[in-house]
Amino acid sequence: MIKLPYIKIEQLDDYIISTSMSARYLIEHVHFEYRSPYISDKSLADDTWNLEKYKKRLLNQLESENVSINSSPNSIQRRTDIKRISEIGNFINKSSGILFPTPIVLAVNLRNINTEKKSPYKLLPEEKCMEIESDAILTVIDGQHRLLGIEASNPDRWDKINLPVIIIPNADISVSTKIFIDINSNQRKVNKSTVYDLFPNIKLSGYNAIGLLSQVIHLLNERDTSPLYSRIKTLGTGVGSISQGFLIDYLTGCLGAENDPRASDNPEAFVAYYYQLLFQYFKIVKNIFPTDWQNEKSSICKTNGIGALIKLLPLLINSYGQIHDAEYSYSDFFIRVKNQHPDIWVHGNEIGTGYKAQNELFQMLQAVL
């Protein structure tokens, strides 16, 4: 039995319970399967998975980064993403402040449904606490990745983390499923460009590079001397042919900007370097392909072309050196591209979109190098 402080929150003709639980308690007590607590056959009622059993089941069935676990046709368990769990664990290990402001949502039921007990918990308003019976079973409606991510973090941190928890009293499979669907189908993912545009507001290490790259992109988009002037959708929508989110993902993934020590040690030097690099690079491309650059239908300034060009940039730096020292070599390279593939940017419109199309353009450029 455990006693917890609680707030009873009434909604229409029903209520939910808000409380707080330690990460360690949740890791040791919460179960990760929804169907078994509700089946009538008592012999199957113990088939719920505690965390250790659940982890072993995941690892045994792991064939790729994403695995799907279904113990029964009625389970509401969703696709489990091993990569995401690992990322959450790493995030916790590196963090020093608030981790999870949103609550874990749990159903609480009696393990033995044939018991004479009427409820798996008691509310004790006089004592300002609630008691959860020792034979109650807590199952995850929402938050399984967060809990598994905490378990993947350093165990020394578990006792330092308390999580907000919403308990849905006596939630059968129908109620659990409805709540799960309401939580996960009605939320709208925030555009990545909008998220990145907020990073400059965060003064924490680890956010520096993306926040500074956002500043670089704003400069490139707002200065009328820039080759990318008014071509970037800084919030992911509106005027422009490429999004800020796309550019930052490529700059961090292809150029390793996220790991550049200048982001923390010398932010001004970081902004100056990436601004000048991208300014000069795309100015050269614009000068060699002026007709394509001004043609809104050309792939050169869309995700296909820009993605291929950014992917190519580290190879050019490796071959010719930094652009400010070898501007002629960069120009000469793109002249060769134009001579060998005069319709390369028209071709870029004909091969579809996405990583595969960008990679095809990149390979054409790389072959000239």
XYZ file of C-alpha atoms in Angstrom:
369
model
C 0.000 0.000 0.000
C 1.200 3.490 -0.811
C -0.084 6.851 0.415
C 0.059 9.829 -1.910
C -1.103 13.439 -1.799
C -3.841 14.037 -4.328
C -6.196 16.494 -5.955
C -9.602 15.294 -7.076
C -10.537 16.964 -10.346
C -14.190 16.749 -11.300
C -15.131 16.728 -14.979
C -18.830 16.543 -15.849
C -20.216 13.493 -14.032
C -16.848 11.880 -13.375
C -13.452 12.734 -11.964
C -9.737 12.089 -12.317
C -7.020 12.183 -9.680
C -3.859 14.266 -9.891
C -0.861 13.190 -7.851
C 2.906 12.823 -7.911
C 4.974 9.645 -7.917
C 8.705 9.068 -7.838
C 10.325 7.735 -10.979
C 11.667 4.756 -9.056
C 8.224 3.789 -7.753
C 6.745 3.996 -11.242
C 9.582 1.967 -12.744
C 9.130 -0.723 -10.098
C 5.327 -0.874 -10.070
C 3.783 0.264 -13.354
C 2.755 -2.337 -15.938
C 2.861 -1.985 -19.695
C 0.006 -4.074 -21.037
C -3.628 -3.079 -21.151
C -5.663 -6.162 -21.940
C -4.773 -8.638 -19.221
C -6.115 -6.785 -16.146
C -9.570 -6.880 -17.671
C -9.911 -10.446 -18.857
C -12.220 -12.659 -16.862
C -9.974 -15.729 -16.836
C -8.079 -15.451 -13.539
C -5.276 -17.683 -14.812
C -4.473 -15.022 -17.408
C -4.771 -12.061 -15.074
C -1.100 -12.297 -14.079
C 0.070 -11.965 -17.663
C 0.671 -8.227 -17.390
C 4.222 -7.103 -18.022
C 6.245 -5.341 -15.378
C 9.046 -3.207 -16.718
C 11.755 -5.883 -16.694
C 9.551 -8.409 -18.453
C 8.394 -5.783 -20.917
C 11.971 -4.763 -21.724
C 12.998 -8.384 -22.344
C 9.998 -8.860 -24.600
C 10.941 -5.764 -26.573
C 14.565 -6.815 -26.938
C 13.666 -10.373 -27.897
C 11.397 -9.116 -30.666
C 13.665 -6.289 -31.749
C 14.310 -6.541 -35.479
C 14.813 -2.868 -36.202
C 14.766 0.416 -34.326
C 10.986 0.275 -34.190
C 9.160 -2.737 -32.811
C 5.498 -3.438 -32.434
C 4.272 -5.339 -29.366
C 0.745 -6.707 -29.292
C -0.250 -9.206 -26.654
C -3.860 -9.424 -27.745
C -6.253 -8.034 -30.347
C -7.680 -5.679 -27.743
C -4.410 -4.178 -26.552
C -4.062 -0.406 -26.999
C -0.284 -0.515 -26.745
C 1.240 1.627 -29.453
C 4.362 1.200 -31.558
C 7.399 1.260 -29.270
C 10.353 3.260 -30.550
C 13.646 2.003 -29.115
C 15.573 4.964 -30.551
C 13.230 7.427 -28.864
C 13.616 5.625 -25.524
C 17.407 5.853 -25.812
C 17.220 9.558 -26.715
C 15.046 10.283 -23.654
C 17.531 8.411 -21.439
C 20.435 10.460 -22.818
C 18.412 13.657 -22.407
C 17.823 12.872 -18.728
C 21.498 12.077 -18.109
C 22.567 15.434 -19.557
C 19.836 17.595 -18.012
C 19.955 19.576 -14.797
C 16.473 21.058 -14.518
C 12.827 20.376 -15.301
C 12.386 17.262 -17.436
C 8.717 16.309 -17.777
C 6.066 18.938 -16.968
C 3.265 16.920 -18.585
C 1.680 14.046 -16.639
C 1.902 10.304 -17.029
C -1.638 8.932 -17.414
C -2.365 5.666 -15.578
C -5.345 3.395 -15.105
C -5.680 1.837 -11.665
C -7.549 -1.457 -11.200
C -7.513 -4.434 -8.907
C -5.344 -7.263 -10.153
C -7.799 -9.900 -8.978
C -11.110 -8.876 -10.484
C -12.955 -11.507 -8.438
C -11.929 -9.948 -5.136
C -14.539 -8.698 -2.701
C -12.800 -5.351 -2.555
C -14.732 -2.656 -4.328
C -11.906 -0.299 -5.231
C -8.131 -0.413 -5.731
C -7.740 2.874 -3.885
C -9.224 5.006 -1.120
C -9.469 8.771 -0.955
C -8.830 10.088 2.555
C -9.711 13.795 2.418
C -9.233 14.221 6.180
C -5.625 13.110 5.828
C -5.247 14.864 2.473
C -3.974 11.702 0.866
C -5.049 8.649 -1.086
C -4.165 5.007 -0.488
C -3.488 2.651 -3.376
C -3.961 -0.989 -2.437
C -0.966 -3.311 -2.630
C -2.814 -5.583 -5.070
C -3.783 -2.715 -7.376
C -2.342 -2.726 -10.846
C -1.275 0.475 -12.548
C -1.193 0.350 -16.339
C 0.066 3.021 -18.723
C -2.455 4.854 -20.855
C -0.024 7.568 -21.933
C 3.662 8.013 -21.124
C 5.250 4.630 -21.739
C 8.172 6.120 -23.706
C 8.900 8.596 -20.912
C 8.922 5.834 -18.293
C 11.089 3.545 -20.393
C 13.367 6.488 -21.150
C 13.790 7.185 -17.420
C 14.589 3.524 -16.863
C 17.245 3.811 -19.586
C 18.878 6.716 -17.731
C 21.360 6.556 -14.856
C 19.586 4.853 -11.880
C 21.190 7.414 -9.548
C 18.755 9.942 -11.007
C 15.561 7.962 -10.417
C 15.103 9.110 -6.805
C 15.635 12.733 -7.827
C 12.788 12.707 -10.343
C 9.149 13.039 -9.366
C 6.554 12.898 -12.095
C 3.098 14.438 -12.295
C 0.589 11.629 -12.656
C -3.065 11.565 -13.657
C -4.909 8.484 -12.407
C -8.042 7.366 -14.189
C -9.979 5.439 -11.529
C -11.400 2.047 -12.500
C -10.725 2.588 -16.192
C -11.717 -0.519 -18.121
C -10.333 -1.279 -21.566
C -13.005 0.835 -23.256
C -12.245 3.926 -21.166
C -8.465 3.411 -21.442
C -8.670 3.079 -25.207
C -10.831 6.186 -25.594
C -8.489 8.292 -23.470
C -5.468 6.967 -25.357
C -7.055 7.904 -28.684
C -8.135 11.337 -27.401
C -4.603 12.117 -26.208
C -2.723 10.825 -29.225
C -4.991 11.596 -32.168
C -6.168 15.093 -31.344
C -2.809 16.732 -30.686
C -1.168 18.610 -33.556
C 2.590 18.445 -33.939
C 4.260 21.852 -33.895
C 6.084 22.731 -37.107
C 9.819 22.079 -36.651
C 10.722 25.482 -38.104
C 8.610 27.168 -35.430
C 10.310 25.091 -32.727
C 13.788 25.964 -34.020
C 12.846 29.633 -34.226
C 12.316 29.568 -30.450
C 15.754 28.122 -29.650
C 17.516 31.525 -29.452
C 15.354 32.218 -26.381
C 16.963 29.304 -24.494
C 20.225 30.106 -22.768
C 21.350 26.548 -22.080
C 24.271 24.565 -23.455
C 23.102 21.985 -25.986
C 20.595 24.430 -27.447
C 23.277 26.935 -28.488
C 24.052 25.622 -31.969
C 20.457 25.414 -33.178
C 19.634 28.793 -31.704
C 22.670 30.349 -33.388
C 21.888 28.645 -36.708
C 18.422 30.146 -36.478
C 20.075 33.567 -36.207
C 22.230 32.773 -39.259
C 19.170 31.744 -41.274
C 17.292 34.904 -40.317
C 20.247 36.991 -41.484
C 20.416 35.122 -44.799
C 16.702 35.558 -45.319
C 16.432 39.222 -44.284
C 19.486 40.863 -45.846
C 18.777 41.965 -49.406
C 22.383 41.266 -50.437
C 21.998 37.590 -49.482
C 21.502 34.998 -52.242
C 18.786 33.471 -50.035
C 16.965 36.746 -49.459
C 13.225 36.085 -48.904
C 13.616 32.428 -49.888
C 13.364 30.869 -46.419
C 10.146 30.082 -44.557
C 11.451 30.826 -41.071
C 8.305 29.504 -39.401
C 7.800 26.694 -41.894
C 4.989 28.469 -43.727
C 4.510 31.589 -45.833
C 6.762 33.071 -48.496
C 9.822 31.078 -49.500
C 10.817 27.805 -51.097
C 12.718 26.110 -48.244
C 11.982 25.899 -44.541
C 14.175 26.878 -41.624
C 13.662 23.430 -40.082
C 14.940 21.735 -43.234
C 18.032 23.959 -43.386
C 18.945 23.465 -39.733
C 18.520 19.697 -39.978
C 20.872 19.610 -42.966
C 23.419 22.018 -41.471
C 23.629 19.979 -38.270
C 23.538 16.618 -40.043
C 25.918 17.371 -42.951
C 28.231 20.022 -41.514
C 28.231 18.887 -37.878
C 27.321 22.408 -36.734
C 25.602 21.038 -33.640
C 28.970 19.807 -32.320
C 30.957 22.911 -33.225
C 32.614 24.087 -29.960
C 32.293 27.717 -31.055
C 28.571 27.489 -30.326
C 29.421 27.605 -26.611
C 32.924 29.090 -26.588
C 32.510 31.902 -29.113
C 28.931 32.350 -30.378
C 29.783 35.448 -32.426
C 32.487 33.535 -34.298
C 30.032 30.658 -34.858
C 27.418 32.971 -36.426
C 30.029 34.806 -38.510
C 31.538 31.561 -39.850
C 28.274 29.899 -40.911
C 26.817 33.110 -42.289
C 29.890 33.808 -44.456
C 30.173 30.153 -45.505
C 26.569 29.920 -46.675
C 26.512 33.448 -48.111
C 29.585 32.839 -50.282
C 28.615 29.302 -51.209
C 25.144 30.111 -52.486
C 26.363 33.352 -54.072
C 28.727 31.257 -56.231
C 25.917 28.853 -57.138
C 23.632 31.785 -57.980
C 26.307 33.377 -60.201
C 27.000 30.154 -62.127
C 23.295 29.285 -62.553
C 21.606 32.727 -62.712
C 18.655 31.635 -64.859
C 17.857 28.643 -62.675
C 18.294 30.708 -59.516
C 15.673 33.204 -60.636
C 13.265 30.531 -61.865
C 10.814 29.727 -59.077
C 10.066 26.376 -60.714
C 13.717 25.270 -60.738
C 14.801 22.671 -58.174
C 17.967 24.624 -57.370
C 16.321 26.638 -54.584
C 13.924 23.958 -53.414
C 14.546 21.143 -50.953
C 15.953 18.857 -53.662
C 18.577 21.327 -54.827
C 19.453 22.930 -51.492
C 19.609 19.527 -49.788
C 22.004 18.179 -52.440
C 24.145 21.331 -52.319
C 24.486 21.310 -48.524
C 25.283 17.605 -48.586
C 28.014 18.369 -51.137
C 29.557 21.247 -49.180
C 31.684 19.172 -46.725
C 33.223 17.348 -49.711
C 34.116 20.667 -51.361
C 35.665 21.941 -48.137
C 37.664 18.729 -47.844
C 38.835 18.963 -51.485
C 39.463 22.707 -51.853
C 39.672 24.084 -48.324
C 37.571 26.832 -46.803
C 35.564 28.793 -49.328
C 37.083 32.188 -48.451
C 40.519 30.787 -49.407
C 39.429 28.904 -52.529
C 36.523 30.802 -54.060
C 37.922 30.297 -57.575
C 38.076 26.503 -57.105
C 34.446 26.403 -55.991
C 33.399 28.491 -58.999
C 35.420 26.306 -61.345
C 33.733 23.209 -59.933
C 30.227 24.531 -60.586
C 31.215 25.631 -64.098
C 32.183 21.996 -64.743
C 28.830 20.888 -63.328
C 27.040 23.285 -65.691
C 29.017 22.051 -68.705
C 28.515 18.357 -67.936
C 24.914 18.596 -66.714
C 23.282 21.720 -68.211
C 19.814 20.452 -67.264
C 20.687 19.213 -63.757
C 18.173 21.486 -62.015
C 15.437 20.645 -64.522
C 16.211 16.992 -63.801
C 15.827 17.815 -60.123
C 12.169 18.593 -60.742
C 11.575 15.299 -62.512
C 12.844 12.854 -59.877
C 10.294 13.465 -57.173
C 11.073 14.776 -53.709
C 12.583 13.494 -50.478
C 15.952 12.081 -49.448
C 16.143 9.707 -52.406
C 15.721 12.525 -54.914
C 18.169 14.780 -53.065
C 20.687 11.957 -52.975
C 20.370 11.405 -56.734
C 21.203 15.070 -57.362
C 24.034 14.871 -54.835
C 25.543 11.866 -56.630
C 25.453 13.742 -59.934
C 27.318 16.651 -58.327
C 29.756 14.354 -56.540
C 30.644 12.592 -59.795
C 31.948 15.881 -61.210
C 34.155 16.377 -58.158
